[in-house]
Structure formats: C-alpha cells, structure tokens
C-alpha cells in the first residue's frame, strides 16, 4: 500500500510538492489527526446557540444547556449536515432546468441532443408530449422548477409518477411522502434550530423525508435533463490520470459538479479559429481536460478526441494537478474547489476562473457567473485568458507524471439495456442462475479519513467483483476506480468465474462507470425497473449501495435517500453518530423495519464485502434463487 495514495501519479507529485514550501492536503490531514475533537467525531458537540458550545459526557453531563439530550443532539447534527447536501443538489437541479428552458428558447449554444428521452420523460411526468420539440422542452423545464418549489404540504409529483407503488405505500404509512426539496429543506432547517424539534425519532423521519425529496425532486430530473441536453451516455473508451496533460497545449480544466461551462468550452474549443489563436500564441492547440465530477459528467457524454482529452482524477488530485505547472485555466463551478487553489495557481503559474456565484477563492477575482445565455461568450473569454496564461508560462518548467489509463465509461441505464440486448432479461437470468450474485452501486467520494486516497474504494470493489457482484460506480470513487484500471474489460481478471463469464459474453467490464454522485436518482430508477420486471418490491432484490470513502454532505443525503428507498447502504468512515446508542441502533437496525433499508458501517474491505454478500444471499434465498 502506498503511503499517500493508491495512485502512482499522486505519489510522484506529492514527493515533488512536499519539498517546495507549500501546504498539501496530505500534510494537513496528518497534522489534524493529532488535534481531532473526539466530541465532534461522536456527534456530541453542539454550537448553534450562544449558550454553547455544549458537549455531552455520559454520566457527567447528560444534556446541553437548553436541555437537549444526546440522542437528539446527534441526530440533529446529522440532519444539519444533510441539509447542505440537499441544498447543493437542488441548486444544480435549478441550473439544469434554467439551462434547458433557455436552450429550448434558442438562447444558448446548446441544443436538444436526445429528443427521444425528452418525449419519454414528458410522458412519464404526464405532460402532453405532442407538438414541437422546443415547446415540450419548455414544459419539462417549467415542471422541473415547479417540482423543486413544490410545497411540503403537497406530494412530489415526480415521486408519484416514478416510484414503485409498494414503496409509496410504505412512505405514506410513515408520513414521509415529501414535497419539493426547497420546501422540505425549509422545514428541516427550521426544525433543527434551538428549542424547536427535540425528538430524535421525529428528526430521523424528517431526514428520510428530505432524502426522498432530494432523490426525486432534484436528482432524478437533473440527470435526465442533462441527458436531453448533451446526449444520453453510451459506452466508449477514454483516458484518465494526470498524464493526459500535455504542457505544449493550452490546458483548460473545468472543475466542480455542473457540466454546463465545461460543455460550452468543449463546443467552442472545437472551432478552428479558436485552435488557430492558440497556435499563434505558440501552443499546439487548446485542450479541455475534465476534473472531478464536472469531468465525469463530460466524460460520460462526450467522446474523447483531439480537443476533449479525458479526466485527471478526483478532488484529492486538485493541488497536485495544479502543481504540474501545465494548467492554464482552472475553471471552477459549484462544489469541490479546494481553498488552496489560489495559492497553487500563483506558485505554479495557473489562472483560476470562477464561474458560479457560489464559489470564491482567496486572492482570485470573480467576474464570470454562469448564465445559460452567455455560456458561449464566457467560454471565449475563458479560452482567451487561458491563452494569455500559456504565453506567460511558456518555456517554464513543468512536471507531468507519465501515467495514463484507458477506461470504458458511459454506462447509463439505457446503455446497460443496450449492452444486454435491449432488455433486462440477460441481467435477470444471470442473477437467477447465480452468475451474478447481486448488484452493488458504489456512490462515493474520496477521503483520507480511513486510509490513503482511494485505497479502501479499490479494495472493496476488488472484493465485491471477486464474489461475483456486479458494480455500478459513480462519484469521486468512480475516478479512483478508473485510474486504478477497474473500469476496463481487462479487470475481469479480478472477478469471480460467474461474473467473468457474463462480462466476457456481453463485452462489459465488471465495474460499470455510471457517472457522478448526482446519479443516485438514476441508479434508483434502474433498481425500480428491475423490481418491476420481476414483479417484486425493490427491497426484495439482491442489491446494495456502498460509499467506502464518503467525504461530504452530498454523500450523506444521497445515502439517506437510498435507505429511505429501502436499500442496504454501507458507509465508511463511520459518520459522527456513535455518541448515541439509540441513534446507532435506529440507523443500523430499527430503520429496516420501517423502510426495508439500513446503514452498515465498517472500514475493512473484506468485512464490507462479506456484509454486502450476506445481505444479497439473504435476499436471494427469500426469492428462491
């Protein structure tokens, strides 16, 4: 096991950067381990009012100043963390709806790429889908904005249209049928204030309700509409890791979670006059290079060619990518731009360009804000600034690790069906005959909290596929698996005999690159489709979710959404809830009686895989397969 990362490129860049007088994510983590607060780790610290911070010490201090007990303090802290995830996903969904509407009105550089999906989605939503394409797209966009803002006294229209009937019955009994995510968020944020909701079981139900509103009100439509705009993902080859950076080119890295500015940059950079401008500046041309989740969104939908060249990796790579000295523009949209980006840009000769009102970085000027109608104009400005940066760095030293990895990516729900011959029957047959033990969705970040970068994720997936469990990967964890070579056909060497035979017969890897953390809704829709095909409730299926290296708030609300849906959901590292035995029992045991899903924890890859396999075997036995 490497000291800092599972990836040789990061190890090489850490060795370079650590001797150059600048702070690194790995060094900061090591320093923080010495001073980490154990009260915070257990979730028994509260700081939200002026009477605190309060800390619970069992047997000595059993309540905070206001009177809150340990169970409610722990659950409230977890719920507060989840509100940020819901807010971020919903912001992305709103941007997606506004982009679709502006595109349908002919005001953007984009176009409707998948009319078939547009009409299919409109039909699912109960919209009149006859007539002109752009008129229908406006209807879908308006519906999406209405859904986001639906009152919490109403029920999510998307959920009612798309969720299985058996699930809706369960949620109705629990009174967790949600409204729109913004109104659920408003209710929850008010509930977690001092002296409002002091019942941990009540807060737990509100957590589940908000998880469902996030899945259906934000995530499901978000990815469907991005498919409509940029094309539904199809399997294709690509390249990942830092070696795709070529110093002789003007390198522009769209970074973050939204694909809009990245897509505009790809489209504009394909223009000959843009490439010629770069050549006149002494470069070989302009390259658009994907970074973290924005890069994954692009990688799913755009072919890699002589302009869009692939993906560098996940968020823990950012400082080291900038330290190569080969980045001309680091284009930051919402989510996951490290606070040190400005320091690295200054030291290693890059330009940071912020393109959303959400993100600011110390020392970086901010004058571009994503507007669908100005995407082309802003893309041209970004490219011009990147070319100027190239002129300034030309001839200076660069250090790009010589590591590239070919991958297969682009496995949407439709692509999975296409690979199986257009129906779910081959998948179902191989699950029934045992070649595929079950399906695990890996929807994970990457973190240093439970070991070097991506090591747990990689080890867990190797253990899963060895046990004939097909893996669908999304999020920053997906990038970790891509760089490690696990999303390639050659990775069948790690698979069990049954899964290996299926993969070789169908021509797919044992790990299907499914996209980003926003694909939680899409993954749940796939589970629903399988359940419908078998005529069973989704909780009866041999399926599971794992987040072996979750890091931030979007991951926790996605996990809550999966548990609310009824799925066995593993998370590592253990969330900050261990200070309350009642909350731990609720999350890992009692909730299964309510929704059919539950949380599992643990950091050991073999134990994680064994837990998932045992769950799948239990479900298989109950189904008689």
XYZ file of C-alpha atoms in Angstrom:
625
model
C 0.000 0.000 0.000
C 1.337 3.422 -0.910
C 1.782 5.987 1.839
C -0.431 8.780 0.487
C -2.499 7.413 -2.367
C -3.409 4.340 -4.377
C -2.188 6.181 -7.479
C 1.447 6.460 -8.564
C 0.831 9.845 -10.187
C -0.237 11.368 -6.850
C 2.688 9.753 -5.045
C 5.090 11.288 -7.564
C 3.533 14.738 -7.291
C 3.439 14.599 -3.507
C 7.183 13.935 -3.469
C 7.659 16.955 -5.720
C 5.367 19.374 -3.919
C 6.269 18.426 -0.349
C 9.736 19.874 -0.790
C 8.610 23.166 -2.321
C 7.328 25.047 0.701
C 3.591 24.825 0.088
C 0.891 23.130 2.143
C -0.599 19.855 0.831
C -3.869 18.085 1.599
C -1.976 15.061 2.904
C 0.229 17.066 5.259
C -2.758 18.998 6.592
C -4.612 15.750 7.252
C -1.673 14.288 9.165
C -1.463 17.447 11.300
C -5.196 17.405 12.017
C -5.123 13.814 13.224
C -3.165 14.994 16.281
C -5.805 17.511 17.398
C -9.086 15.993 16.234
C -12.009 16.600 18.612
C -13.482 13.329 19.898
C -16.743 15.044 20.849
C -17.211 16.139 17.238
C -16.243 12.683 15.975
C -19.068 11.166 18.041
C -21.596 13.890 17.207
C -21.983 15.019 20.835
C -20.947 18.653 20.445
C -23.430 21.470 19.695
C -22.504 25.071 18.874
C -25.621 26.543 17.279
C -26.636 28.950 20.056
C -24.858 31.456 22.285
C -25.122 29.210 25.350
C -22.714 26.710 23.799
C -20.646 25.055 22.631
C -22.141 22.214 24.659
C -20.666 18.725 24.969
C -22.283 15.567 26.282
C -20.262 13.399 28.672
C -22.325 10.322 29.637
C -22.803 10.037 33.369
C -21.479 13.555 33.968
C -23.193 15.941 31.563
C -26.248 14.279 30.031
C -27.902 17.344 28.460
C -26.926 20.584 26.789
C -27.763 23.924 28.422
C -31.086 24.118 26.553
C -31.989 20.633 27.762
C -31.254 18.668 24.577
C -30.303 15.039 25.215
C -27.570 13.065 23.500
C -29.896 11.265 21.067
C -31.403 14.454 19.706
C -28.060 16.261 19.617
C -26.513 13.502 17.499
C -29.488 13.213 15.142
C -29.795 16.980 14.811
C -26.124 17.283 13.869
C -26.570 14.591 11.218
C -29.657 16.295 9.841
C -27.910 19.684 9.727
C -25.121 18.101 7.680
C -27.674 16.621 5.281
C -29.370 19.960 4.652
C -26.243 21.169 2.857
C -26.304 18.171 0.547
C -29.944 18.739 -0.363
C -29.281 22.432 -0.985
C -26.316 21.713 -3.272
C -28.120 19.071 -5.328
C -31.139 21.340 -5.676
C -29.022 24.278 -6.801
C -27.611 22.021 -9.533
C -31.125 20.899 -10.485
C -32.305 24.504 -10.737
C -29.349 25.382 -13.004
C -30.198 22.382 -15.177
C -33.846 23.416 -15.556
C -32.920 27.000 -16.408
C -30.397 25.771 -18.976
C -32.968 23.510 -20.622
C -35.514 26.318 -20.823
C -33.049 28.852 -22.256
C -31.865 26.256 -24.775
C -35.418 25.464 -25.858
C -35.971 29.187 -26.383
C -32.908 29.336 -28.669
C -30.854 31.478 -26.312
C -27.835 29.219 -25.673
C -25.012 27.475 -27.502
C -26.575 24.132 -26.529
C -29.255 22.085 -28.266
C -31.659 19.240 -27.532
C -29.488 16.181 -28.204
C -31.863 13.425 -27.082
C -35.394 14.182 -28.246
C -36.440 10.576 -27.603
C -35.578 10.925 -23.915
C -37.311 14.297 -23.768
C -40.544 12.775 -25.021
C -40.170 9.710 -22.821
C -39.621 11.878 -19.736
C -42.561 14.111 -20.624
C -44.770 11.019 -20.905
C -43.613 9.743 -17.508
C -44.399 13.127 -15.983
C -47.875 13.177 -17.516
C -47.153 16.105 -19.821
C -48.697 16.460 -23.262
C -45.768 15.462 -25.465
C -47.119 16.030 -28.929
C -46.020 19.028 -30.926
C -42.766 20.894 -31.395
C -39.647 19.721 -29.532
C -38.648 23.061 -28.046
C -42.160 23.751 -26.769
C -42.099 20.413 -24.982
C -38.665 21.155 -23.509
C -40.033 24.393 -22.032
C -42.887 22.425 -20.446
C -40.430 19.964 -18.893
C -38.223 22.785 -17.597
C -41.206 24.584 -16.067
C -42.390 21.339 -14.497
C -38.922 20.789 -13.022
C -38.842 24.271 -11.480
C -42.353 23.751 -10.131
C -41.299 20.430 -8.610
C -38.267 21.971 -6.910
C -40.544 24.590 -5.347
C -43.489 22.301 -4.543
C -44.989 22.989 -1.103
C -44.185 20.404 1.559
C -47.924 20.113 2.238
C -48.219 18.542 -1.229
C -46.590 15.354 -2.512
C -43.734 15.258 -5.018
C -45.238 14.781 -8.467
C -42.073 13.084 -9.719
C -42.138 10.583 -6.876
C -45.795 9.800 -7.525
C -45.061 9.234 -11.218
C -41.801 7.263 -10.916
C -41.617 5.445 -7.574
C -42.895 1.866 -7.237
C -46.387 1.570 -5.752
C -45.132 -0.690 -2.968
C -42.643 1.982 -1.885
C -45.252 4.740 -1.921
C -47.446 2.717 0.408
C -44.594 2.359 2.911
C -43.736 6.057 2.792
C -47.376 7.057 3.195
C -47.687 4.965 6.383
C -44.550 6.625 7.771
C -45.780 10.090 6.738
C -42.582 10.719 4.800
C -44.074 11.317 1.351
C -42.233 14.579 0.606
C -42.997 17.750 -1.256
C -40.390 19.667 -3.223
C -36.803 19.776 -1.956
C -36.700 23.526 -1.282
C -39.754 23.402 0.975
C -38.603 20.225 2.720
C -35.268 21.955 3.244
C -37.029 24.974 4.748
C -38.995 22.771 7.144
C -35.956 20.803 8.223
C -33.686 23.817 8.642
C -36.285 25.388 10.923
C -36.707 22.130 12.847
C -33.016 21.880 13.748
C -32.935 25.319 15.356
C -32.509 25.579 19.122
C -35.677 24.653 21.034
C -37.727 23.557 18.022
C -37.725 19.774 17.382
C -36.220 17.948 20.354
C -37.397 14.408 19.482
C -34.677 12.394 17.752
C -37.169 9.963 16.202
C -39.075 12.887 14.684
C -35.841 14.312 13.273
C -34.958 10.884 11.879
C -38.227 10.723 9.926
C -37.635 14.243 8.633
C -34.188 13.102 7.474
C -35.722 10.235 5.500
C -38.361 12.530 4.050
C -35.756 15.048 2.913
C -33.721 12.215 1.396
C -36.671 11.175 -0.749
C -37.350 14.758 -1.801
C -33.710 15.068 -2.864
C -33.730 11.845 -4.883
C -36.976 12.539 -6.709
C -37.268 16.332 -6.636
C -33.661 17.107 -7.563
C -31.530 14.167 -8.700
C -33.853 12.145 -10.929
C -34.806 15.046 -13.182
C -31.335 16.611 -13.060
C -29.605 13.706 -14.811
C -32.478 13.040 -17.195
C -32.423 16.639 -18.398
C -28.631 16.694 -18.737
C -29.023 13.645 -20.996
C -31.606 15.558 -23.022
C -29.212 18.486 -23.422
C -25.902 16.693 -24.017
C -26.911 13.211 -25.110
C -27.548 10.065 -23.099
C -24.314 8.355 -22.126
C -23.126 5.452 -24.270
C -20.120 3.198 -23.633
C -16.901 4.470 -25.152
C -13.185 4.483 -24.445
C -11.427 7.380 -22.762
C -8.231 8.163 -20.857
C -7.720 9.254 -17.267
C -4.927 10.287 -14.858
C -2.557 13.240 -14.866
C -0.565 12.041 -17.867
C -3.272 13.348 -20.204
C -1.945 16.871 -19.533
C 0.342 17.989 -22.352
C 2.371 21.125 -21.498
C 2.636 22.138 -25.160
C -1.131 22.756 -25.269
C -3.307 25.394 -23.656
C -4.873 23.244 -20.939
C -8.278 24.256 -19.560
C -9.737 22.238 -16.687
C -13.493 22.536 -15.964
C -13.732 21.536 -12.294
C -16.692 21.016 -9.993
C -20.057 19.311 -10.429
C -22.049 21.062 -13.155
C -21.208 20.250 -16.804
C -22.526 23.420 -18.424
C -19.436 25.609 -18.767
C -17.354 22.521 -19.495
C -19.697 21.544 -22.324
C -19.599 25.088 -23.723
C -15.795 25.059 -23.590
C -15.660 21.769 -25.497
C -18.005 23.102 -28.153
C -16.184 26.420 -28.568
C -12.715 24.848 -28.468
C -13.617 22.692 -31.474
C -13.797 25.812 -33.631
C -10.826 26.126 -35.959
C -10.403 29.848 -35.308
C -10.028 29.137 -31.575
C -7.393 26.460 -32.164
C -5.574 28.780 -34.587
C -5.477 31.542 -31.974
C -3.727 29.128 -29.609
C -1.268 28.077 -32.293
C -0.384 31.710 -32.983
C 0.461 32.021 -29.278
C 2.975 29.194 -29.655
C 0.824 26.316 -28.428
C -0.098 23.176 -30.325
C -3.764 23.934 -29.672
C -6.385 24.019 -26.920
C -7.199 21.000 -24.769
C -10.213 20.720 -22.491
C -9.357 18.422 -19.594
C -12.030 17.149 -17.230
C -11.548 17.404 -13.468
C -13.553 15.620 -10.747
C -17.360 15.448 -11.112
C -17.705 18.056 -13.844
C -15.166 15.992 -15.762
C -17.173 12.824 -15.105
C -20.331 14.456 -16.442
C -18.458 15.404 -19.613
C -16.669 12.066 -19.861
C -19.991 10.227 -19.811
C -21.432 12.174 -22.725
C -18.581 13.480 -24.904
C -16.179 11.387 -26.943
C -12.503 11.865 -26.215
C -10.745 13.379 -29.214
C -8.033 15.923 -30.051
C -9.825 18.645 -28.048
C -11.533 16.953 -25.085
C -8.818 14.642 -23.809
C -10.189 12.941 -20.689
C -10.162 13.225 -16.889
C -7.336 13.926 -14.427
C -8.953 12.324 -11.368
C -10.918 13.156 -8.232
C -10.843 16.073 -5.802
C -7.801 14.905 -3.810
C -5.760 15.351 -7.007
C -6.514 19.055 -7.465
C -3.462 20.561 -5.750
C -1.138 18.125 -7.476
C -2.689 18.736 -10.890
C -2.122 22.481 -10.452
C 1.433 21.755 -9.260
C 2.301 20.237 -12.640
C 2.613 23.779 -13.973
C 0.738 22.678 -17.104
C -2.710 24.050 -16.216
C -3.606 27.348 -17.879
C -7.173 27.793 -16.653
C -8.792 26.018 -13.723
C -12.489 26.737 -14.263
C -14.393 26.335 -11.003
C -18.129 25.760 -10.888
C -20.080 24.722 -7.791
C -18.610 22.201 -5.326
C -15.155 20.848 -4.581
C -12.726 23.611 -5.471
C -10.075 23.452 -2.766
C -9.435 26.667 -0.775
C -5.731 26.441 -1.635
C -6.341 26.650 -5.394
C -5.286 30.302 -5.474
C -2.012 29.545 -3.654
C -1.167 26.753 -6.085
C -2.151 28.802 -9.117
C 0.137 31.632 -8.040
C 3.076 29.356 -7.306
C 2.784 27.109 -10.364
C 1.585 29.555 -13.000
C -2.119 28.868 -13.494
C -5.204 31.061 -13.713
C -8.226 30.300 -11.539
C -11.516 31.324 -13.163
C -14.658 31.156 -11.015
C -17.886 30.682 -12.957
C -20.568 30.481 -10.260
C -21.820 32.841 -7.587
C -21.349 30.070 -5.023
C -17.571 29.728 -5.195
C -14.917 32.186 -4.134
C -11.217 31.562 -3.564
C -8.889 33.901 -1.633
C -6.881 36.109 -3.966
C -8.948 35.292 -7.061
C -11.015 37.933 -8.869
C -14.559 36.946 -9.752
C -16.291 38.403 -12.802
C -17.922 35.446 -14.590
C -21.177 33.932 -13.325
C -22.776 31.051 -15.208
C -25.702 32.254 -17.287
C -27.020 29.809 -19.931
C -27.480 32.653 -22.397
C -23.855 33.795 -22.019
C -22.187 30.374 -21.989
C -20.593 30.787 -25.425
C -19.431 34.339 -24.688
C -17.936 33.261 -21.374
C -16.249 30.237 -22.943
C -14.456 32.519 -25.395
C -13.325 34.802 -22.539
C -12.031 31.797 -20.576
C -10.101 30.487 -23.569
C -8.551 33.908 -24.202
C -7.401 34.095 -20.582
C -6.007 30.590 -20.780
C -4.035 31.508 -23.908
C -2.605 34.529 -22.102
C -1.611 32.270 -19.235
C 0.093 29.923 -21.683
C 2.128 32.802 -23.077
C 3.285 33.665 -19.552
C 4.259 30.093 -18.633
C 5.724 29.066 -21.987
C 9.279 27.869 -21.547
C 8.949 27.439 -17.785
C 9.450 24.109 -16.075
C 6.532 21.673 -15.918
C 6.290 18.277 -14.268
C 3.575 15.954 -15.531
C 3.585 12.371 -14.217
C 3.770 9.915 -17.086
C 0.694 7.915 -16.155
C -2.404 7.337 -18.300
C -5.114 4.730 -18.017
C -7.522 3.681 -20.750
C -11.060 3.107 -19.490
C -14.564 2.339 -20.693
C -17.189 4.793 -19.495
C -20.742 5.905 -20.340
C -22.958 3.222 -18.767
C -26.315 4.954 -18.365
C -29.483 2.936 -17.718
C -30.136 2.934 -21.466
C -26.556 1.851 -22.178
C -26.842 -1.046 -19.741
C -30.015 -2.156 -21.510
C -28.341 -1.831 -24.919
C -25.392 -3.913 -23.730
C -27.870 -6.582 -22.623
C -29.615 -6.658 -25.992
C -32.317 -4.117 -25.246
C -33.967 -5.845 -22.261
C -33.213 -6.655 -18.652
C -33.683 -10.370 -19.300
C -29.965 -11.299 -19.581
C -29.220 -9.481 -16.311
C -32.175 -11.090 -14.569
C -31.322 -14.546 -15.941
C -27.741 -14.293 -14.713
C -28.874 -13.100 -11.303
C -31.310 -16.020 -11.111
C -28.707 -18.619 -12.167
C -26.116 -17.205 -9.766
C -23.529 -15.976 -12.252
C -24.230 -12.547 -10.829
C -24.741 -12.740 -7.073
C -26.170 -9.227 -6.967
C -25.577 -5.641 -7.973
C -23.782 -3.057 -5.825
C -23.910 0.650 -6.581
C -20.758 2.423 -5.457
C -21.651 6.102 -4.974
C -18.711 7.534 -3.108
C -16.413 10.492 -2.575
C -12.749 10.059 -1.698
C -11.274 10.859 1.695
C -8.118 10.405 3.740
C -10.125 9.641 6.887
C -9.914 5.850 6.529
C -6.604 5.436 4.723
C -4.600 6.653 1.716
C -6.565 8.093 -1.196
C -8.880 5.561 -2.889
C -7.270 2.501 -1.281
C -10.421 1.382 0.538
C -12.601 2.022 -2.522
C -10.348 -0.050 -4.770
C -10.012 -2.869 -2.248
C -13.781 -3.030 -1.604
C -14.565 -3.246 -5.311
C -11.997 -5.984 -5.901
C -13.583 -7.942 -3.055
C -17.071 -7.410 -4.476
C -16.343 -8.482 -8.028
C -14.361 -11.457 -6.710
C -17.645 -12.516 -5.097
C -19.482 -12.222 -8.454
C -21.121 -8.922 -7.539
C -21.532 -6.519 -10.468
C -20.544 -2.958 -9.506
C -22.012 0.274 -10.871
C -19.645 3.115 -9.915
C -20.332 6.829 -9.537
C -18.809 9.860 -7.829
C -15.191 10.643 -6.984
C -14.849 6.970 -6.102
C -15.580 6.245 -9.756
C -12.491 8.245 -10.742
C -10.431 6.272 -8.241
C -11.576 3.032 -9.865
C -10.983 4.408 -13.350
C -7.404 5.427 -12.606
C -6.853 2.018 -10.982
C -7.936 0.280 -14.203
C -11.047 -1.392 -12.797
C -13.482 0.027 -15.368
C -11.829 -1.841 -18.237
C -12.595 -5.267 -19.745
C -9.173 -6.421 -18.526
C -10.391 -6.036 -14.925
C -12.299 -9.318 -15.284
C -9.107 -10.943 -14.004
C -10.223 -9.824 -10.536
C -13.791 -11.163 -10.978
C -15.271 -14.461 -9.899
C -15.914 -17.084 -12.546
C -19.627 -16.330 -12.901
C -19.282 -12.558 -13.279
C -16.261 -13.042 -15.524
C -18.264 -15.263 -17.879
C -21.100 -12.712 -18.095
C -18.728 -9.795 -18.726
C -16.841 -11.647 -21.440
C -20.055 -12.804 -23.117
C -21.649 -9.350 -23.133
C -18.425 -7.359 -23.591
C -18.585 -5.191 -20.482
C -16.208 -4.549 -17.576
C -17.072 -5.943 -14.117
C -17.277 -2.334 -12.910
C -19.580 -0.134 -14.985
C -18.654 3.557 -14.910
C -22.038 5.147 -14.230
C -21.089 8.762 -13.645
C -21.206 11.124 -10.686
C -22.750 11.387 -7.230
C -25.783 13.022 -8.857
C -26.531 9.651 -10.464
C -28.145 8.364 -7.254
C -31.566 9.068 -8.747
C -30.659 7.290 -11.977
C -29.384 4.242 -10.044
C -32.590 4.086 -8.011
C -34.604 4.234 -11.237
C -32.626 1.224 -12.507
C -33.414 -0.686 -9.314
C -37.085 0.213 -9.750
C -37.019 -1.090 -13.316
C -35.500 -4.411 -12.212
C -38.076 -4.732 -9.425
C -40.910 -4.010 -11.851
C -39.576 -6.608 -14.285
C -39.559 -9.235 -11.535
C -42.843 -8.090 -10.010
C -41.347 -7.593 -6.541
C -40.729 -4.764 -4.110
C -37.244 -3.232 -4.561
C -36.291 -4.216 -1.001
C -36.549 -7.867 -2.042
C -33.727 -7.563 -4.589
C -30.094 -8.636 -4.057
C -28.827 -5.076 -4.416
C -26.847 -2.756 -2.142
C -25.151 0.623 -2.020
C -21.647 1.316 -0.776
C -19.826 4.574 -0.109
C -16.444 3.278 1.091
C -14.869 6.743 1.238
C -17.663 9.268 1.703
C -16.401 12.774 2.419
C -19.063 15.470 2.392
C -22.674 16.469 2.784
C -23.977 15.474 -0.646
C -22.839 11.930 0.056
C -24.734 11.694 3.339
C -28.071 12.878 1.957
C -27.693 10.519 -1.025
C -27.109 7.682 1.455
C -30.174 8.723 3.457
C -32.181 8.750 0.230
C -31.036 5.198 -0.524
C -32.003 4.000 2.973
C -35.371 5.733 2.717
C -35.904 3.984 -0.614
C -35.199 0.673 1.119
C -31.617 -0.228 0.250
C -28.826 -1.721 2.336
C -26.332 1.149 2.387
C -22.755 0.841 3.578
C -20.799 3.964 4.515
C -17.197 4.444 5.606
C -15.761 6.142 7.572
C -18.363 5.853 10.333
C -20.487 9.034 10.441
C -20.398 11.196 13.599
C -23.252 9.395 15.364
C -21.511 6.959 17.722
C -22.169 9.169 20.748
C -25.767 7.923 20.799
C -26.500 4.209 21.115
C -30.138 4.853 20.244
C -29.284 6.684 17.013
C -26.789 3.976 16.002
C -29.403 1.294 16.650
C -32.023 3.273 14.720
C -29.789 3.701 11.670
C -28.274 0.215 11.566
C -31.222 -1.898 12.790
C -34.581 -0.280 13.505
C -34.938 1.634 10.228
C -35.004 -1.681 8.355
C -38.387 -2.400 9.956
C -39.615 0.977 8.689
C -38.318 1.277 5.113
C -36.548 -2.016 4.411
C -33.197 -0.257 4.151
C -30.475 0.302 6.721
C -26.984 1.659 7.228
C -23.961 -0.603 7.578
C -20.582 0.695 8.717
C -17.011 -0.584 8.771
C -13.655 0.164 7.192
C -12.235 -3.304 6.455
C -12.736 -4.160 2.756
C -13.203 -7.899 3.339
C -15.782 -7.324 6.087
C -17.579 -4.716 3.958
C -17.821 -7.111 1.013
C -18.870 -10.011 3.236
C -21.632 -7.893 4.748
C -22.939 -6.915 1.310
C -22.687 -10.515 0.047
C -24.520 -11.845 3.104
C -27.310 -9.321 2.540
C -27.582 -10.382 -1.098
C -27.619 -14.078 -0.187
C -30.443 -13.410 2.286
C -32.475 -11.699 -0.437
C -31.700 -14.439 -2.972
C -32.864 -17.121 -0.542
C -36.115 -15.258 0.130
C -36.723 -15.017 -3.639
C -35.940 -18.719 -4.057
C -32.982 -18.182 -6.387
